[in-house]
Coordinates of C-alpha atoms and ligand atoms in Angstrom, one line a residue:
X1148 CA 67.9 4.5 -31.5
X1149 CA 68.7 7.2 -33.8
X1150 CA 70.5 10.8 -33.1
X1151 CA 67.4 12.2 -34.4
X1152 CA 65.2 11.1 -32.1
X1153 CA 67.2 11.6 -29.0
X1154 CA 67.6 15.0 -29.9
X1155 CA 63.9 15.2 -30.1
X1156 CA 63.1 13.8 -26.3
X1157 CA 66.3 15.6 -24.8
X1158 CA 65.3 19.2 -26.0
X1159 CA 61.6 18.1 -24.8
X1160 CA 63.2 18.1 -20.8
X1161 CA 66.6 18.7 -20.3
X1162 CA 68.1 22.4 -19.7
X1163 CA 71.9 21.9 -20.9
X1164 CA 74.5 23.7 -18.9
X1165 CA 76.5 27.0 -20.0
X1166 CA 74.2 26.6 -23.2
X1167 CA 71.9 29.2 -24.8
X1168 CA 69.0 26.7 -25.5
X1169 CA 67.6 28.7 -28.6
X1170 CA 71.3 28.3 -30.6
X1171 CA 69.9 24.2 -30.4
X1172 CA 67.1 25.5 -33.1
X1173 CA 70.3 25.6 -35.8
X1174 CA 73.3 24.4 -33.9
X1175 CA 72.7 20.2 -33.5
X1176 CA 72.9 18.5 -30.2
X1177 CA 75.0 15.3 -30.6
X1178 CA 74.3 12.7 -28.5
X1179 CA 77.0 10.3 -27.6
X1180 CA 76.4 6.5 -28.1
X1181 CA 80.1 5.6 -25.9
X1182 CA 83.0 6.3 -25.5
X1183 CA 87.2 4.5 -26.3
X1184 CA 89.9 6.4 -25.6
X1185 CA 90.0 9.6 -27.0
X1186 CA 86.8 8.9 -29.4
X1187 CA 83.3 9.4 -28.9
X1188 CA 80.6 7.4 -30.7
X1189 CA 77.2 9.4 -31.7
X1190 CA 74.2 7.1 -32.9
X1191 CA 74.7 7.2 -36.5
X1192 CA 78.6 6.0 -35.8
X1193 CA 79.9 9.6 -36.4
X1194 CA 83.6 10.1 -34.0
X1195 CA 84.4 13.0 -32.0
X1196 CA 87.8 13.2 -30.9
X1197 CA 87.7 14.6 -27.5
X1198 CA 90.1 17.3 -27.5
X1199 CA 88.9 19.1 -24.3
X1200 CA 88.7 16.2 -22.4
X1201 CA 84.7 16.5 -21.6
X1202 CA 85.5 19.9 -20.1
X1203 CA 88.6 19.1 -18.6
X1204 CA 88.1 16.5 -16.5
X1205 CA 88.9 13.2 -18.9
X1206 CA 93.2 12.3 -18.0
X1207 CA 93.2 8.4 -19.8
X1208 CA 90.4 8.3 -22.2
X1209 CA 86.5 7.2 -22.0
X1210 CA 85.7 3.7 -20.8
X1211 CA 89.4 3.4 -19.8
X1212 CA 89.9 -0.4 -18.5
X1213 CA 92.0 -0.1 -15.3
X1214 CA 89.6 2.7 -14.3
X1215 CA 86.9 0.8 -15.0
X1216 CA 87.5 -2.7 -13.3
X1217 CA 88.1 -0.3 -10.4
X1218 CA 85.1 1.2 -9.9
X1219 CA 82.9 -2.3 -10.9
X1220 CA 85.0 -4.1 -7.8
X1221 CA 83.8 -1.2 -5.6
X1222 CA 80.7 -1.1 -6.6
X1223 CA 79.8 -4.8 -5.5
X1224 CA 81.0 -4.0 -2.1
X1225 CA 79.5 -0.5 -1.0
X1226 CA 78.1 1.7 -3.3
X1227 CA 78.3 4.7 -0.9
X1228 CA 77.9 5.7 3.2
X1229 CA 77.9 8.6 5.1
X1230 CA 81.3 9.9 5.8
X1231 CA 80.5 11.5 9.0
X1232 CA 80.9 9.0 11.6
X1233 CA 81.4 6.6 9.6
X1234 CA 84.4 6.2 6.9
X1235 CA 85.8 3.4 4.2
X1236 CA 88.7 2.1 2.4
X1237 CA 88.8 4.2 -0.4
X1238 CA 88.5 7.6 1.3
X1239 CA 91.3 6.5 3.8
X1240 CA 93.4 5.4 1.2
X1241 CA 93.1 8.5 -1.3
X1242 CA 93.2 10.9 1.3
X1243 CA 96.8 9.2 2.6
X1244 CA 98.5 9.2 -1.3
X1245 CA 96.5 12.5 -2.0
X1246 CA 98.5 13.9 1.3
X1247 CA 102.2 11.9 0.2
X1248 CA 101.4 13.3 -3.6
X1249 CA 100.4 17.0 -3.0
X1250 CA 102.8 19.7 -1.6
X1251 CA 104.4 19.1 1.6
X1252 CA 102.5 21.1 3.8
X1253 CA 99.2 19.5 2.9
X1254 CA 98.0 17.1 5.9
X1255 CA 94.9 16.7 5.5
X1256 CA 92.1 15.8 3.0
X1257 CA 88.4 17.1 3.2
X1258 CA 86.4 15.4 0.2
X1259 CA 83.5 17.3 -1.5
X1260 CA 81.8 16.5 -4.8
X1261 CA 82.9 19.0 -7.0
X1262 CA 84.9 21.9 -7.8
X1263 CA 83.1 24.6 -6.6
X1264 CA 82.2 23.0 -3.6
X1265 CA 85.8 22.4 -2.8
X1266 CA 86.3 26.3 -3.7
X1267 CA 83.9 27.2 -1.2
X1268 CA 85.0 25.1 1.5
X1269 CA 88.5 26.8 1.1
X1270 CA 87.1 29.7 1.5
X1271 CA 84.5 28.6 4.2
X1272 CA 87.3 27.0 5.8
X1273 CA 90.1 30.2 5.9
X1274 CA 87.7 32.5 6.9
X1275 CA 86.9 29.8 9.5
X1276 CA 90.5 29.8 11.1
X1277 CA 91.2 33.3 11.0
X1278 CA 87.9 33.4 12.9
X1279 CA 88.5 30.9 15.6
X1280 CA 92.1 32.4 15.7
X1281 CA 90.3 36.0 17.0
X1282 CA 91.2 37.8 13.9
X1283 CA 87.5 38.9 13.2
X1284 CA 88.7 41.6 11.2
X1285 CA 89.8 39.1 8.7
X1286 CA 86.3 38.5 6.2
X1287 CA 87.8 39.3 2.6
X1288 CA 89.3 38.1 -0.2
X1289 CA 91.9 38.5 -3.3
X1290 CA 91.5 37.1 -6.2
X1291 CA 92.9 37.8 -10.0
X1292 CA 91.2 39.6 -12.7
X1293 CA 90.1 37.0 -15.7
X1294 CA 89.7 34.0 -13.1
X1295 CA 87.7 31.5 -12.6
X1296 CA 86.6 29.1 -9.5
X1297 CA 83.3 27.6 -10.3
X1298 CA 79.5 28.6 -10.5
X1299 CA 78.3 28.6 -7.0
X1300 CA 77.8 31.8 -5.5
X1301 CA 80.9 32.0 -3.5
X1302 CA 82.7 30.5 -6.2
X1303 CA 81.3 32.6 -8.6
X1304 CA 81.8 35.1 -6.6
X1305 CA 85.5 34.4 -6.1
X1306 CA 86.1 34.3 -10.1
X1307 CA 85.8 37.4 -12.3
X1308 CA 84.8 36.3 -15.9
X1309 CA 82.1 38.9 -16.7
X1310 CA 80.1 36.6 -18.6
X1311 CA 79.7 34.3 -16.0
X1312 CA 79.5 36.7 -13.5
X1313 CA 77.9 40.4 -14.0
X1314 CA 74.2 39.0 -13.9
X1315 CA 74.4 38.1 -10.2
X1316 CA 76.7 40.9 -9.5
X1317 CA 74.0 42.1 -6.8
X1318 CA 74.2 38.3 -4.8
X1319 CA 77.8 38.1 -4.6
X1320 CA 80.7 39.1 -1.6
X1321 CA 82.8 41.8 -2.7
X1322 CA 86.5 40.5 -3.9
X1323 CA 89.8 42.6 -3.6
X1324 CA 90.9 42.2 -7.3
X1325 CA 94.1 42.4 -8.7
X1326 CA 94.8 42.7 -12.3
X1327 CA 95.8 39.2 -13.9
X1328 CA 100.0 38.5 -14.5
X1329 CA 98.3 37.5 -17.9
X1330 CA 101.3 37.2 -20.6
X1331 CA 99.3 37.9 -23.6
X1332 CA 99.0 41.4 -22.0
X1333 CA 103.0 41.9 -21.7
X1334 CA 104.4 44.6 -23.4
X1335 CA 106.8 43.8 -26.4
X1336 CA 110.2 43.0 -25.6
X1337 CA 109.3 42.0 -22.1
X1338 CA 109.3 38.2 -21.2
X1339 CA 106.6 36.3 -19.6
X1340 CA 109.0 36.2 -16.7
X1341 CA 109.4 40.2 -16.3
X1342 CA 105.9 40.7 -16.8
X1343 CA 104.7 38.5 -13.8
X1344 CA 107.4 40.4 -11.6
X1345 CA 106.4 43.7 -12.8
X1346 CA 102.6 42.6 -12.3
X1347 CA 103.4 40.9 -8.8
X1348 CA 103.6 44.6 -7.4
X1349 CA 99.8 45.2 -7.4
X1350 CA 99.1 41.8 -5.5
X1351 CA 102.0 43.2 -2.9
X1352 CA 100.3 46.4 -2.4
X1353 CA 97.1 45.1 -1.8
X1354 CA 98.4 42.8 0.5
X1355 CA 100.5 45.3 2.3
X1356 CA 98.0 47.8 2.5
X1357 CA 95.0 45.8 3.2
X1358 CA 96.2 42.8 5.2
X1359 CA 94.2 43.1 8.1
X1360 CA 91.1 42.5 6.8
X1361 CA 92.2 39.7 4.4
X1362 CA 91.5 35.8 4.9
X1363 CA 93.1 34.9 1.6
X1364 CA 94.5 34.9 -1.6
X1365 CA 92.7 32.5 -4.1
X1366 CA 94.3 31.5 -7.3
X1367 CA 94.5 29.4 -10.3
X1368 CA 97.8 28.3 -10.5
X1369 CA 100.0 29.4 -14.3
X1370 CA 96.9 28.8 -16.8
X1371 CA 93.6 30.6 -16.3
X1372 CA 91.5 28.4 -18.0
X1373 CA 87.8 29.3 -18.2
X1374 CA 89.5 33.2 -18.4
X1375 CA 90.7 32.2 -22.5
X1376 CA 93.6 30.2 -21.5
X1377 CA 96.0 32.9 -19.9
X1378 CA 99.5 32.0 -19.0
X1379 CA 101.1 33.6 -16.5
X1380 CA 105.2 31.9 -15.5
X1381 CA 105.8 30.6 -12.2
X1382 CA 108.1 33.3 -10.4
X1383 CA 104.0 34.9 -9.7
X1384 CA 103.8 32.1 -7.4
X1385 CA 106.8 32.1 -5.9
X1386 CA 106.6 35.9 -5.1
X1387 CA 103.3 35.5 -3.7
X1388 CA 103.6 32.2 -1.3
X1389 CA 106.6 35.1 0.3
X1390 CA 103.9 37.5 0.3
X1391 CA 101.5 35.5 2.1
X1392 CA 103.8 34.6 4.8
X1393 CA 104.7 38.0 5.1
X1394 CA 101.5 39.6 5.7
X1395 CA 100.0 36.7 7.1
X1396 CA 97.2 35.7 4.6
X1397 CA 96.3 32.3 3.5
X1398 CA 97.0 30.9 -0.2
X1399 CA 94.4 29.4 -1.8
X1400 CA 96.0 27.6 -4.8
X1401 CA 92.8 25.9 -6.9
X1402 CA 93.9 22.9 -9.2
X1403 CA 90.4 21.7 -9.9
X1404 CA 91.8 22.4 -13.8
X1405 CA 95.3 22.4 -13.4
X1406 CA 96.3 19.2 -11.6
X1407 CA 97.3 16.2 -12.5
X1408 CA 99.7 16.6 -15.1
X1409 CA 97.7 19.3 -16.8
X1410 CA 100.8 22.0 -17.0
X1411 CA 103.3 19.5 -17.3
X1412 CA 104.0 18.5 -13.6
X1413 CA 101.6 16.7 -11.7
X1414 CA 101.0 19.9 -9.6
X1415 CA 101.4 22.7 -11.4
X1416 CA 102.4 24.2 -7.6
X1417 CA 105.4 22.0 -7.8
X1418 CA 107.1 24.7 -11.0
X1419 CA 107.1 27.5 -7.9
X1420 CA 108.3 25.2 -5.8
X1421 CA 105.4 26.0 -3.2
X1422 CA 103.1 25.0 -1.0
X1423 CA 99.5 26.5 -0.5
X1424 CA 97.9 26.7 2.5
X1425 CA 94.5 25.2 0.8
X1426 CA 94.6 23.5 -2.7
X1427 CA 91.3 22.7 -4.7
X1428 CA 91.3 19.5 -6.8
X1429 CA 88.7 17.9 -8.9
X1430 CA 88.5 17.5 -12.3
X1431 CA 91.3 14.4 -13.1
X1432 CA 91.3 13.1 -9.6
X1433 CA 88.6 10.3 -10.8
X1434 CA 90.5 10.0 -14.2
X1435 CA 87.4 12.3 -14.9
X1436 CA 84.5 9.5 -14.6
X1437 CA 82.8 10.6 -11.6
X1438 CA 82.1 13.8 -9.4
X1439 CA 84.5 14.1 -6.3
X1440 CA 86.5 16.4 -5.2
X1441 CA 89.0 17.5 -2.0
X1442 CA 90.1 20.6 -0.2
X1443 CA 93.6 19.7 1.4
X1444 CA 94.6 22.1 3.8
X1445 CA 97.6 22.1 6.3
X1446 CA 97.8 21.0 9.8
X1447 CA 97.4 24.2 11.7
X1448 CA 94.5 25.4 9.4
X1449 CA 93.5 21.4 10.9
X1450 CA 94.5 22.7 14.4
X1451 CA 92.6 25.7 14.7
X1452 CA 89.0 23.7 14.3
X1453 CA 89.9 21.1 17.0
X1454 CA 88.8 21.3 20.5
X1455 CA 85.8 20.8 22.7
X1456 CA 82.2 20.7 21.3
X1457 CA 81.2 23.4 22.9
X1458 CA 83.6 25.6 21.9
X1459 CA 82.0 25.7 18.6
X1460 CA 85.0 26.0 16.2
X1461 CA 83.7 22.9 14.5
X1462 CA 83.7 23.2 10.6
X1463 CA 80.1 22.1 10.3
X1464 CA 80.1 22.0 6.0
X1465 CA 78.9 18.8 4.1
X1466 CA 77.7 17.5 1.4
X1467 CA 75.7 14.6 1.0
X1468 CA 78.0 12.4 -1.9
X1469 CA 81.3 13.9 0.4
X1470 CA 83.8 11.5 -0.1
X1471 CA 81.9 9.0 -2.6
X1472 CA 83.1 5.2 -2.4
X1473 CA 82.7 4.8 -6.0
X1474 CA 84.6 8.1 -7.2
X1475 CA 87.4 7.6 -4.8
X1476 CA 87.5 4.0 -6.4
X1477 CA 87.8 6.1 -10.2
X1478 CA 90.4 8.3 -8.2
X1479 CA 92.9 5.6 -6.9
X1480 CA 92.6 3.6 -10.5
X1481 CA 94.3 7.0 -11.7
X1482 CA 96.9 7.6 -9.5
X1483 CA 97.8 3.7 -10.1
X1484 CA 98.3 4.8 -13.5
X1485 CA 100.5 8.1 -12.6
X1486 CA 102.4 5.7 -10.2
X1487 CA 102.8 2.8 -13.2
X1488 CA 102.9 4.5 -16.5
X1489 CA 105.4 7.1 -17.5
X1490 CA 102.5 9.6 -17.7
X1491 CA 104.6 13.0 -16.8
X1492 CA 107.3 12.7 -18.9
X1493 CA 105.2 10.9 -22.2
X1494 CA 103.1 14.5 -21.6
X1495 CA 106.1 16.3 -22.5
X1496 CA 106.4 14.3 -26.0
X1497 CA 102.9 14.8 -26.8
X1498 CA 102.9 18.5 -25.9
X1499 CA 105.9 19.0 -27.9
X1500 CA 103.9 17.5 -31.3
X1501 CA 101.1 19.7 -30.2
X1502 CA 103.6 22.9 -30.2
X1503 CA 105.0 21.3 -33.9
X1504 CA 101.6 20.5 -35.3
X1505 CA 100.7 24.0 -34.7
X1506 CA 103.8 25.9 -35.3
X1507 CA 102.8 26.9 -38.8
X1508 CA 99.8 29.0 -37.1
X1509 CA 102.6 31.4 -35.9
X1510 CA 102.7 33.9 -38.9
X1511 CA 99.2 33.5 -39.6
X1512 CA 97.4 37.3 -39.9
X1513 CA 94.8 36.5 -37.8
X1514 CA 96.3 34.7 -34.8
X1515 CA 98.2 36.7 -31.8
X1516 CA 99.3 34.2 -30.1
X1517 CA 100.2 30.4 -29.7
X1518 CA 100.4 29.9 -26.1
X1519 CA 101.4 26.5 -23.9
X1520 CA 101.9 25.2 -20.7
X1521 CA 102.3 21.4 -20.5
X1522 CA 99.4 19.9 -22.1
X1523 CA 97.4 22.6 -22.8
X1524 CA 97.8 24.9 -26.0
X1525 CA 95.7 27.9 -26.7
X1526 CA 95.6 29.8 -30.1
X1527 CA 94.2 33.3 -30.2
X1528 CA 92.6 34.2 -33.1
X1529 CA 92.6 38.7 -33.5
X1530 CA 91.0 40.9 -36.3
X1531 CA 94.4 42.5 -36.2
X1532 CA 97.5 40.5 -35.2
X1533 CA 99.7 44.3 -34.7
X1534 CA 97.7 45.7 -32.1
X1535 CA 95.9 42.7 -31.1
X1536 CA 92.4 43.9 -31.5
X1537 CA 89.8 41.6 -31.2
X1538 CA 87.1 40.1 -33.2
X1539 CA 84.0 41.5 -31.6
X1540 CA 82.6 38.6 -30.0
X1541 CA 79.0 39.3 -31.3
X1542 CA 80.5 37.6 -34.5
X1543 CA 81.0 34.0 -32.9
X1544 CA 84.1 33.4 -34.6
X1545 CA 85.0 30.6 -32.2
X1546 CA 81.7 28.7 -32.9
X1547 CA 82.3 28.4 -36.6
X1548 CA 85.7 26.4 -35.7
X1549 CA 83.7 24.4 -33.5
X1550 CA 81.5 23.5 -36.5
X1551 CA 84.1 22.8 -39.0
X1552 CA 85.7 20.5 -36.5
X1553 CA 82.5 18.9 -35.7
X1554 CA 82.2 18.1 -39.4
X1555 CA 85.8 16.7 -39.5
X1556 CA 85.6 14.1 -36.4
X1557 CA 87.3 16.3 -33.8
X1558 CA 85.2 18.0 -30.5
X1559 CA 86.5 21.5 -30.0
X1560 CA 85.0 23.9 -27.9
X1561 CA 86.7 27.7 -28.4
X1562 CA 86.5 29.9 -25.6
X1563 CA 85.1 33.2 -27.8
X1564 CA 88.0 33.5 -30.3
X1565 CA 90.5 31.0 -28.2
X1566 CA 90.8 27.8 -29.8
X1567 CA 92.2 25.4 -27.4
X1568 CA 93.7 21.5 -27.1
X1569 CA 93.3 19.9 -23.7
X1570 CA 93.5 16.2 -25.1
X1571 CA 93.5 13.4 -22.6
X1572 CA 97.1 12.0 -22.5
X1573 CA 96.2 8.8 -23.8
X1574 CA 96.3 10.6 -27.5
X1575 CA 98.6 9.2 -30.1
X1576 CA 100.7 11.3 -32.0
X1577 CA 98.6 11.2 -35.3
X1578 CA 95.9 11.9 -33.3
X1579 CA 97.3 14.9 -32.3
X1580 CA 98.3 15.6 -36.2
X1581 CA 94.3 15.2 -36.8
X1582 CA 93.3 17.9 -34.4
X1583 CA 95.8 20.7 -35.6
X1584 CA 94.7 19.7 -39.5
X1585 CA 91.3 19.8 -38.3
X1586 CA 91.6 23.3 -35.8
X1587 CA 93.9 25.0 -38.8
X1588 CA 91.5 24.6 -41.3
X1589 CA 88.7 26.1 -38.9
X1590 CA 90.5 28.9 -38.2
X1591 CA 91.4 29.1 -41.5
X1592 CA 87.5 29.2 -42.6
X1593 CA 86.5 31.3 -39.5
X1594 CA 88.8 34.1 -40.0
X1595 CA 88.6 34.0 -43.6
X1596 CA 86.3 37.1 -43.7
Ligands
LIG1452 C1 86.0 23.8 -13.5 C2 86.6 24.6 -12.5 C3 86.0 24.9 -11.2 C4 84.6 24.4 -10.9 O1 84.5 23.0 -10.9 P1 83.0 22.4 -11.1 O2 83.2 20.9 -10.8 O3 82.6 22.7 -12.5 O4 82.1 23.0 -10.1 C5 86.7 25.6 -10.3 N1 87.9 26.1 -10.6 C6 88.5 25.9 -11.7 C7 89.9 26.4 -12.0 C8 87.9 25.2 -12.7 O5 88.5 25.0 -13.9

């Protein structure tokens, strides 16, 4: 088997995701032969580090051993079952350390199969109570500008990255949204701190003004990832869990991308010090080896469905692979290794020699911003560092970086002009050295003219 003609049969049937097929007519599809660690193997015995984590989801590396033996021990016993009615080991025991490892208020675990699906059962599920509670007023919902929830049309829905989003503008509910605590925007001589405060006062006047008819607040929690990386510090969070209670709206905290360990703690809820009333997680919970995913909510969001039949309060939402054998398996072989390896606090070394590798990138001419929140670090690259105007994004900046790196053994995959690490945590520190080379030299070629 060679790449070549794998390329040939796989542009014969398969429709890629997020992919403008034509740019395969000069941009080559790699296919991957396996997988160690952070490596990736094509069929000509080219490497690829994988510095996004296969879109976010890999935490300890492809092919990682404990996950691994996991999932084959599971898989000789029971493959998968229905979950309604019935239930199994591995769903009972994830959804008890899920429940002890999440925010306190978090009681109780309903298992999806991916991220958006979890998104929309939080937002199924709010609307839900508020109904069943007699507040039938209660149907919308707040989100942030620049953010991002999934690809489903209530997900979608719930984001706001126009390139995802403005083509099915006409199939999609209406959000309340509030413009993004983004630091990048922060005028100078304000710090990232100030800037969330001062933006927190558009969030508390919709909510003050608008409360009534308002189910929920969804949110990704510090980094907007899919929206270029945006940081945004803590206090937001803080400010707006008070908020919430206040005017009695639910918060929505989504950690498909952010949890486990991503921002530095395992939940990056736990820098606010808060707890939602629905959190999202996919992603890392199966170590990022198979497609689950969980919408923990608290007891009285719990309380409000339960009664008699006929009452109809019922959540009636499913999915057939809801609470998978196999990837709850992948997900308790991960939090073995949070629970047994030093994982949190080796992150913080790592993310420190990704904030060294990179330092030199600072006084660069065409790059605004270095940003970083635990173990993610985003570079912007600008036309104009001064007044931060952007490359126009007809020019595909971002892609040429992804080619040089390509060339160079290292998988990047810029958002536009954002070039990003998002490493799995099993990365060695000259590993790490070998990305920034690799991502400074791109940028270097890609802004070069
Ligand atoms: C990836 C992502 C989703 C969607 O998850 P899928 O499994 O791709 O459907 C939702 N929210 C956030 C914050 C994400 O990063």
């Amino acid at each position: 088997m060679t790449n070549k003609t794998l390329i040939n049969r796989d542009l014969q049937t398969i429709w890629h995701p997020c992919t403008q097929m034509k740019d395969h007519e000069s941009l080559p599809l790699i296919p991957i032969k396996r997988g160690d660690g952070v490596w990736l193997e094509d069929f000509q015995s080219r490497r690829y580090l994988d510095a996004i984590s296969s879109w976010w989801v890999n935490i300890f590396g492809h092919c990682n051993p404990r996950i691994n033996q996991r999932i084959k021990q599971q898989l000789d016993t029971l493959e998968h079952v229905i979950l309604a009615g019935f239930s199994h080991e591995p769903a009972i025991e994830l959804a008890e350390r899920l429940v002890q490892i999440t925010p306190e208020k978090l009681k109780r675990c309903f298992f999806a199969d991916n991220g958006s699906s979890a998104v929309e059962v939080a937002l199924k599920m709010s609307f839900h109570y508020w109904h069943n509670k007699g507040q039938k007023k209660k149907t919308r919902f707040v989100n942030l500008s620049n953010s991002y929830h999934g690809e489903t049309l209530g997900a979608l829905a719930a984001g706001d990255v126009a390139l995802y989003k403005d083509t099915y503008a006409p199939l999609l509910m209406e959000m309340i949204t509030v413009p993004s605590p983004d630091c990048y925007k922060r005028k100078e001589g304000v710090s990232c701190e100030q800037h969330s405060r001062i933006m927190f006062a558009h969030m508390r006047e919709v909510l003050e003004q608008q409360h009534e008819e308002i189910c929920a607040v969804i949110i990704e929690p510090l980094v907007q990832c899919a929206g270029n990386m945006r940081m945004y510090d803590p206090v937001y969070l803080t400010l707006l869990r008070a908020a919430c209670d206040e005017f009695d709206v639910h918060l929505i905290v989504d950690e498909i991308a952010a949890g486990f360990g991503r921002t530095g703690t395992l939940f990056a809820c736990e820098q606010a010090g808060i707890s939602p009333d629905l959190m999202c997680l996919s992603k890392g919970l199966t170590g990022g080896y198979l497609p689950l995913s969980v919408t923990l909510s608290t007891d009285e969001i719990y309380q409000a469905f339960y009664d008699d039949y006929e009452n109809l309060t019922a959540f009636l939402h499913s999915h057939s692979f809801t609470g998978n054998p196999l990837g709850c398996s992948a997900a308790l072989a991960t939090l073995d290794i949070f629970a047994e390896d030093r994982i949190i606090e080796n992150n913080k070394i790592l993310a420190q020699k990704m904030q060294t590798s990179t330092a030199i990138l600072s006084d660069h001419p065409h790059v605004a911003e270095i940003r970083q929140t635990g173990m993610i670090l985003a570079i912007e690259m600008v036309k104009n560092k001064n007044t931060k105007e952007a490359y126009p994004w007809q020019q595909r900046r971002g892609l040429k970086v992804y080619q040089h790196a390509l060339d160079n053994q290292v998988l990047l995959r810029p958002l536009g002009n954002v070039i990003y690490f998002m490493p799995p945590y099993v990365i060695t520190e000259d590993e790490i050295e070998l990305m920034a080379k690799v991502a400074i030299e791109g940028i270097e070629i890609a802004t070069g003219k």
